[in-house]
PDB file of C-alpha atoms in Angstrom:
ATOM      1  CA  UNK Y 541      -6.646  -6.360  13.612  1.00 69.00           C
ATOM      2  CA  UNK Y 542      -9.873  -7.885  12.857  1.00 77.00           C
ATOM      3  CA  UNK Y 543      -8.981 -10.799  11.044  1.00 86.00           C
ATOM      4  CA  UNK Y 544     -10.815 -13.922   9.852  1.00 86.00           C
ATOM      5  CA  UNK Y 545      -9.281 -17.457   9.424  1.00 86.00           C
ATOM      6  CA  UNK Y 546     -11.476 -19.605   6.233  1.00 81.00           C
ATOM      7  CA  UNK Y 547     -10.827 -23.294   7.542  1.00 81.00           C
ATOM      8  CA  UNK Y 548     -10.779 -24.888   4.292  1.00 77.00           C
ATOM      9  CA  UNK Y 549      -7.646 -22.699   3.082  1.00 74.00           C
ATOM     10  CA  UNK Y 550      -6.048 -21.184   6.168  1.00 76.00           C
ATOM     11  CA  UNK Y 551      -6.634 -17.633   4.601  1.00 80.00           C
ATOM     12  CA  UNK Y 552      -6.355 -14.807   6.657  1.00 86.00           C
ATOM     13  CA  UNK Y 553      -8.426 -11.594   5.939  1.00 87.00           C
ATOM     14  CA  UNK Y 554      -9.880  -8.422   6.990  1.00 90.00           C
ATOM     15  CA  UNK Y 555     -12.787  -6.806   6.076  1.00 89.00           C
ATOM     16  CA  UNK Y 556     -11.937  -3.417   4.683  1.00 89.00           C
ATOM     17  CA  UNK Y 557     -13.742  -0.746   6.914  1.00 87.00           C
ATOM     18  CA  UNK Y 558     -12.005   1.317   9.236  1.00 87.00           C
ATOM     19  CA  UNK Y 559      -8.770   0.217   7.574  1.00 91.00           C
ATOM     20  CA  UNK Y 560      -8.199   0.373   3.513  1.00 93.00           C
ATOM     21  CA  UNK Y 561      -5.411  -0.618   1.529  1.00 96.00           C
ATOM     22  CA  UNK Y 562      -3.651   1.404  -1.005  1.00 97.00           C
ATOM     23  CA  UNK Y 563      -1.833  -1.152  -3.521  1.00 97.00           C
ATOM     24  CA  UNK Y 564       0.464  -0.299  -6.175  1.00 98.00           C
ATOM     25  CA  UNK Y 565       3.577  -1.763  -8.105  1.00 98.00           C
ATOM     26  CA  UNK Y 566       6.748  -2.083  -5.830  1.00 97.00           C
ATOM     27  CA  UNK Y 567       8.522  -0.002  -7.300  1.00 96.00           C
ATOM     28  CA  UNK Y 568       6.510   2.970  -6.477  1.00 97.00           C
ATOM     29  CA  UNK Y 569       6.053   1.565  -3.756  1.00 97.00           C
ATOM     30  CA  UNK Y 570       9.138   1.250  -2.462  1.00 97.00           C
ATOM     31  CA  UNK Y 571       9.665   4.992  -3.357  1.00 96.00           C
ATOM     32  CA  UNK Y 572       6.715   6.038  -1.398  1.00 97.00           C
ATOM     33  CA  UNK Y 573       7.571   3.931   1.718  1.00 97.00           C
ATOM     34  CA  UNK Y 574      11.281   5.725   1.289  1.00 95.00           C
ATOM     35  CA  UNK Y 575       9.928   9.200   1.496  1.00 95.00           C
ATOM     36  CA  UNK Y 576       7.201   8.404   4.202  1.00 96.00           C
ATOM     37  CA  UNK Y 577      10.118   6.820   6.364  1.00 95.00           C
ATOM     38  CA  UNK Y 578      12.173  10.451   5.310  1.00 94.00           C
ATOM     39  CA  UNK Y 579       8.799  12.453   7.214  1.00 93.00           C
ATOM     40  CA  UNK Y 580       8.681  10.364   9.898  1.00 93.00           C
ATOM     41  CA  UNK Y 581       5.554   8.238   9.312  1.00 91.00           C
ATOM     42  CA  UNK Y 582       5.889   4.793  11.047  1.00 86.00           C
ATOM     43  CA  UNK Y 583       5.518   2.224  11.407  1.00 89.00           C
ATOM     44  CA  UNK Y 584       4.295   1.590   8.044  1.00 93.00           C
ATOM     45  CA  UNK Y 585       2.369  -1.647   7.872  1.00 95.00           C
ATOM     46  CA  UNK Y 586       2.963  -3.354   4.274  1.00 97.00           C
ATOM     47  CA  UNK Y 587       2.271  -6.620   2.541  1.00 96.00           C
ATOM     48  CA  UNK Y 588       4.095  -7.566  -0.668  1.00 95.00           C
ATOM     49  CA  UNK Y 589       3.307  -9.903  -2.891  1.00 93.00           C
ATOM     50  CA  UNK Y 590       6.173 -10.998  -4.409  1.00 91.00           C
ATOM     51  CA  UNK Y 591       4.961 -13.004  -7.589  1.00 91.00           C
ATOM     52  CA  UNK Y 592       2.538 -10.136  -8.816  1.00 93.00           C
ATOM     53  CA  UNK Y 593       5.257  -7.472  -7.788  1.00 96.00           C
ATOM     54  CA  UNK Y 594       3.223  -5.341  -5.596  1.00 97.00           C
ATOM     55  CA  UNK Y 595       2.848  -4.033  -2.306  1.00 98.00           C
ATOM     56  CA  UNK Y 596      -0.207  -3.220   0.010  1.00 97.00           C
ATOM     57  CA  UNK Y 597      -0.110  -0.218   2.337  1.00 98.00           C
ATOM     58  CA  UNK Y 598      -2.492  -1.101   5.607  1.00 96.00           C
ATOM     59  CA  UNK Y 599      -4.150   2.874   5.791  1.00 96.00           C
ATOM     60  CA  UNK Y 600      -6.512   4.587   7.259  1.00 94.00           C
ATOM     61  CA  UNK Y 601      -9.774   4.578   5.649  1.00 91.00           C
ATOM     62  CA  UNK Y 602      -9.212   8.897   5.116  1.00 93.00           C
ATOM     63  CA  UNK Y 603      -9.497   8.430   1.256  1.00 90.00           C
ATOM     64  CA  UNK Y 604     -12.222  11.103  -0.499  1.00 88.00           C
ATOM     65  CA  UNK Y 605     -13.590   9.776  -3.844  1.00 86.00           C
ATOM     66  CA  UNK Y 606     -11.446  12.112  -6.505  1.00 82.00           C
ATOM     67  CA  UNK Y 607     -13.585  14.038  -8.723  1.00 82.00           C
ATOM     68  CA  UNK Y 608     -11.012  14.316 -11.703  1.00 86.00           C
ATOM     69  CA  UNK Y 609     -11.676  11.766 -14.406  1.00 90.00           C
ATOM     70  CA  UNK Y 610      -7.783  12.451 -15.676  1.00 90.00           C
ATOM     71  CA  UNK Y 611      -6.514  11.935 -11.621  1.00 89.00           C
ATOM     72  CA  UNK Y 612      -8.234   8.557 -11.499  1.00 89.00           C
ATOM     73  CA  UNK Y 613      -6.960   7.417 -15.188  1.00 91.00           C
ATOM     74  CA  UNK Y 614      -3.361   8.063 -14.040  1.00 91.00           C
ATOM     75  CA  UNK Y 615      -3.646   6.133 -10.502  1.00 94.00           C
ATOM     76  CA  UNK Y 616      -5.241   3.223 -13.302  1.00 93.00           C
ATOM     77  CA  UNK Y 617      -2.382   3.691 -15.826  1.00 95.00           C
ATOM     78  CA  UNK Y 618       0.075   3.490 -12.516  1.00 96.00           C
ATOM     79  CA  UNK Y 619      -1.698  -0.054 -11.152  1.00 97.00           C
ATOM     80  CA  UNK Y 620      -2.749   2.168  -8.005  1.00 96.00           C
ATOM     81  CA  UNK Y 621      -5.335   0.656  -6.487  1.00 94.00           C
ATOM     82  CA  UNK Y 622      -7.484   1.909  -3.096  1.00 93.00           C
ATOM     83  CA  UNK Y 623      -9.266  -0.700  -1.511  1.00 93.00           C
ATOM     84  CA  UNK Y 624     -12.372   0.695   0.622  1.00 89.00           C
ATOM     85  CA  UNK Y 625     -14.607  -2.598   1.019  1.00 88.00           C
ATOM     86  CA  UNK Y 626     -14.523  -6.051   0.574  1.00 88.00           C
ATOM     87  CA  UNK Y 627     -11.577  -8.412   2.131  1.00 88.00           C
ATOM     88  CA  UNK Y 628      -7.730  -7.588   1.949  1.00 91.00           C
ATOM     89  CA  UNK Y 629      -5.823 -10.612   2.170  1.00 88.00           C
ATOM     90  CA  UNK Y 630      -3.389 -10.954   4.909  1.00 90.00           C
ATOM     91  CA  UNK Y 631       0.186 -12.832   5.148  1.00 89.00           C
ATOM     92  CA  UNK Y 632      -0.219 -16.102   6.798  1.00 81.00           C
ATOM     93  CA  UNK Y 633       1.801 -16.536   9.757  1.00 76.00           C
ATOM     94  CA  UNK Y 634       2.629 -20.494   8.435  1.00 69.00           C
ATOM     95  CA  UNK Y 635       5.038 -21.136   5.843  1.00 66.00           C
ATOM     96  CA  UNK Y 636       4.292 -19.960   2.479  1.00 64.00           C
ATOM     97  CA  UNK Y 637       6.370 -22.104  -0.364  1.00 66.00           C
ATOM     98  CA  UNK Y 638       4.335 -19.826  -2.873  1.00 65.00           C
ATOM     99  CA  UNK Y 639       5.310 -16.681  -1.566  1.00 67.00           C
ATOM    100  CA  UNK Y 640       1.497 -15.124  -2.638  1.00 84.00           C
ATOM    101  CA  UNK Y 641       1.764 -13.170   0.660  1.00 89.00           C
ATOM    102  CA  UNK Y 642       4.464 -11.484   2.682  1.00 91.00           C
ATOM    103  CA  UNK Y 643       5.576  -9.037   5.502  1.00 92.00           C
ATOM    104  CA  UNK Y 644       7.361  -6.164   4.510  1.00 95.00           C
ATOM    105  CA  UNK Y 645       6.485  -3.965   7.486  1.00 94.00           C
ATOM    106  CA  UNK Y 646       4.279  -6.132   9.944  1.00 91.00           C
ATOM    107  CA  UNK Y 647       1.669  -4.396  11.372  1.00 89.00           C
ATOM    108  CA  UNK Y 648       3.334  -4.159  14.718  1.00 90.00           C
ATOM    109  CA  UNK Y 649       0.462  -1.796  16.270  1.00 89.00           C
ATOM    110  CA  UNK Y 650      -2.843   0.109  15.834  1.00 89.00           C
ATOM    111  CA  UNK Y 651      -1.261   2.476  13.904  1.00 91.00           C
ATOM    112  CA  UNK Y 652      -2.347   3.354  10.414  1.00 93.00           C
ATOM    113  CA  UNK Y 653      -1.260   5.982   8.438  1.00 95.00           C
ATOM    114  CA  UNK Y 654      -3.761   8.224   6.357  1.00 96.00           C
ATOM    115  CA  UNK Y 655      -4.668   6.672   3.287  1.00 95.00           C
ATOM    116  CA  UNK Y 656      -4.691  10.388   1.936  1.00 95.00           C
ATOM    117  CA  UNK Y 657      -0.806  10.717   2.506  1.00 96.00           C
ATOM    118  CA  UNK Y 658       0.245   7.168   1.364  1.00 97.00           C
ATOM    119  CA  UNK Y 659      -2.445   8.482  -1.822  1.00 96.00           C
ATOM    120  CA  UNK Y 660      -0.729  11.736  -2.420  1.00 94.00           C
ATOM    121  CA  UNK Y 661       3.019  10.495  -1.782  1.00 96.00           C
ATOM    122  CA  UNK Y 662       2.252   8.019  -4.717  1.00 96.00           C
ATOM    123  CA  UNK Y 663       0.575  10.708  -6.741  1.00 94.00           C
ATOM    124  CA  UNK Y 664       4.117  12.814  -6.029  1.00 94.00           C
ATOM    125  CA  UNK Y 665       6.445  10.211  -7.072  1.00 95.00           C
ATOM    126  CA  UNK Y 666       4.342   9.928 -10.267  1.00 94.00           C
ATOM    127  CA  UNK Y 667       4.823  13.042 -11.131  1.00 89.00           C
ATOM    128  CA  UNK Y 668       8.758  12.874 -10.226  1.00 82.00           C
ATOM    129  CA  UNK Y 669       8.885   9.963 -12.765  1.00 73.00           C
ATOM    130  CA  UNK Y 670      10.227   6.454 -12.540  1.00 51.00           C
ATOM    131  CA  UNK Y 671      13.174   7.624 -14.041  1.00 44.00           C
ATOM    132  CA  UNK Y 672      14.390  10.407 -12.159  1.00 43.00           C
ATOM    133  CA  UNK Y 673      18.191  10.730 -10.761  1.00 39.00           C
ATOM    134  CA  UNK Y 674      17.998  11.895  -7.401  1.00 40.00           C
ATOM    135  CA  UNK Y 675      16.542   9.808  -4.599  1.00 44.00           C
ATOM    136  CA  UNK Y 676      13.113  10.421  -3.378  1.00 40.00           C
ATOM    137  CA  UNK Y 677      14.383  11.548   0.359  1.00 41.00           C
ATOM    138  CA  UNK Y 678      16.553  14.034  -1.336  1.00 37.00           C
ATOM    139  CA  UNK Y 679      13.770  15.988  -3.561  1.00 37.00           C
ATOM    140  CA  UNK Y 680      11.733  16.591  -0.152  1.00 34.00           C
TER     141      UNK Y 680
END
């Protein structure tokens, strides 16, 4: 990945471009990871950040701008957030006491899945509800 190292803090970061970042609470996120794993999309490169209790899917910048006002308030509502420019904050590979910044899924090649699918999955477990009884894998 290209990745940039800021001296004075040891930050790592990439510049949002070719890859985005889709971030959302974990857990939705967790759901969405469970049924992409169930189709067979891997390897899913993820950051969590523990203390806020969200996760950041490395995509595919695939994602069209949506068009429906009500769409885009119920991403909001959901804390789902697409990131298309600016920097996306990377896990440093030294020891974080903080935990601001963590592996889930490393990013273990140039793989990236669509930022459309990880979009829609999350859009589909929204709709299934956070309280529903069956598993994600099972309702596929």
């Amino acid at each position: 990945m290209p990745t940039v190292i800021d001296p004075a803090t040891g930050r790592i970061t990439m510049r949002a471009g070719f890859v985005g970042a889709v971030m959302m609470p974990t857990d939705l996120a967790q759901r969405v990871k469970s049924t992409l794993d169930f189709r067979g999309v891997a390897p899913l490169p993820i950051i969590g950040h523990p203390r806020a209790r969200m996760w950041t899917f490395l995509v595919r910048s695939d994602i069209r701008p949506m068009g429906d006002p009500a769409e885009v308030a119920r991403l909001w509502k959901a804390r789902v957030v697409v990131i298309r420019d600016g920097d996306i904050a990377l896990p440093s590979p030294a020891l974080d006491t903080l935990m601001v910044r963590t592996w889930v899924s490393p990013a273990i090649s140039k793989f990236r899945p669509s930022g459309a699918v990880v979009l829609e999955c999350a859009r589909d477990c929204l709709e299934l509800g956070q309280d529903s009884a069956l598993p994600v894998e099972t309702l596929w």
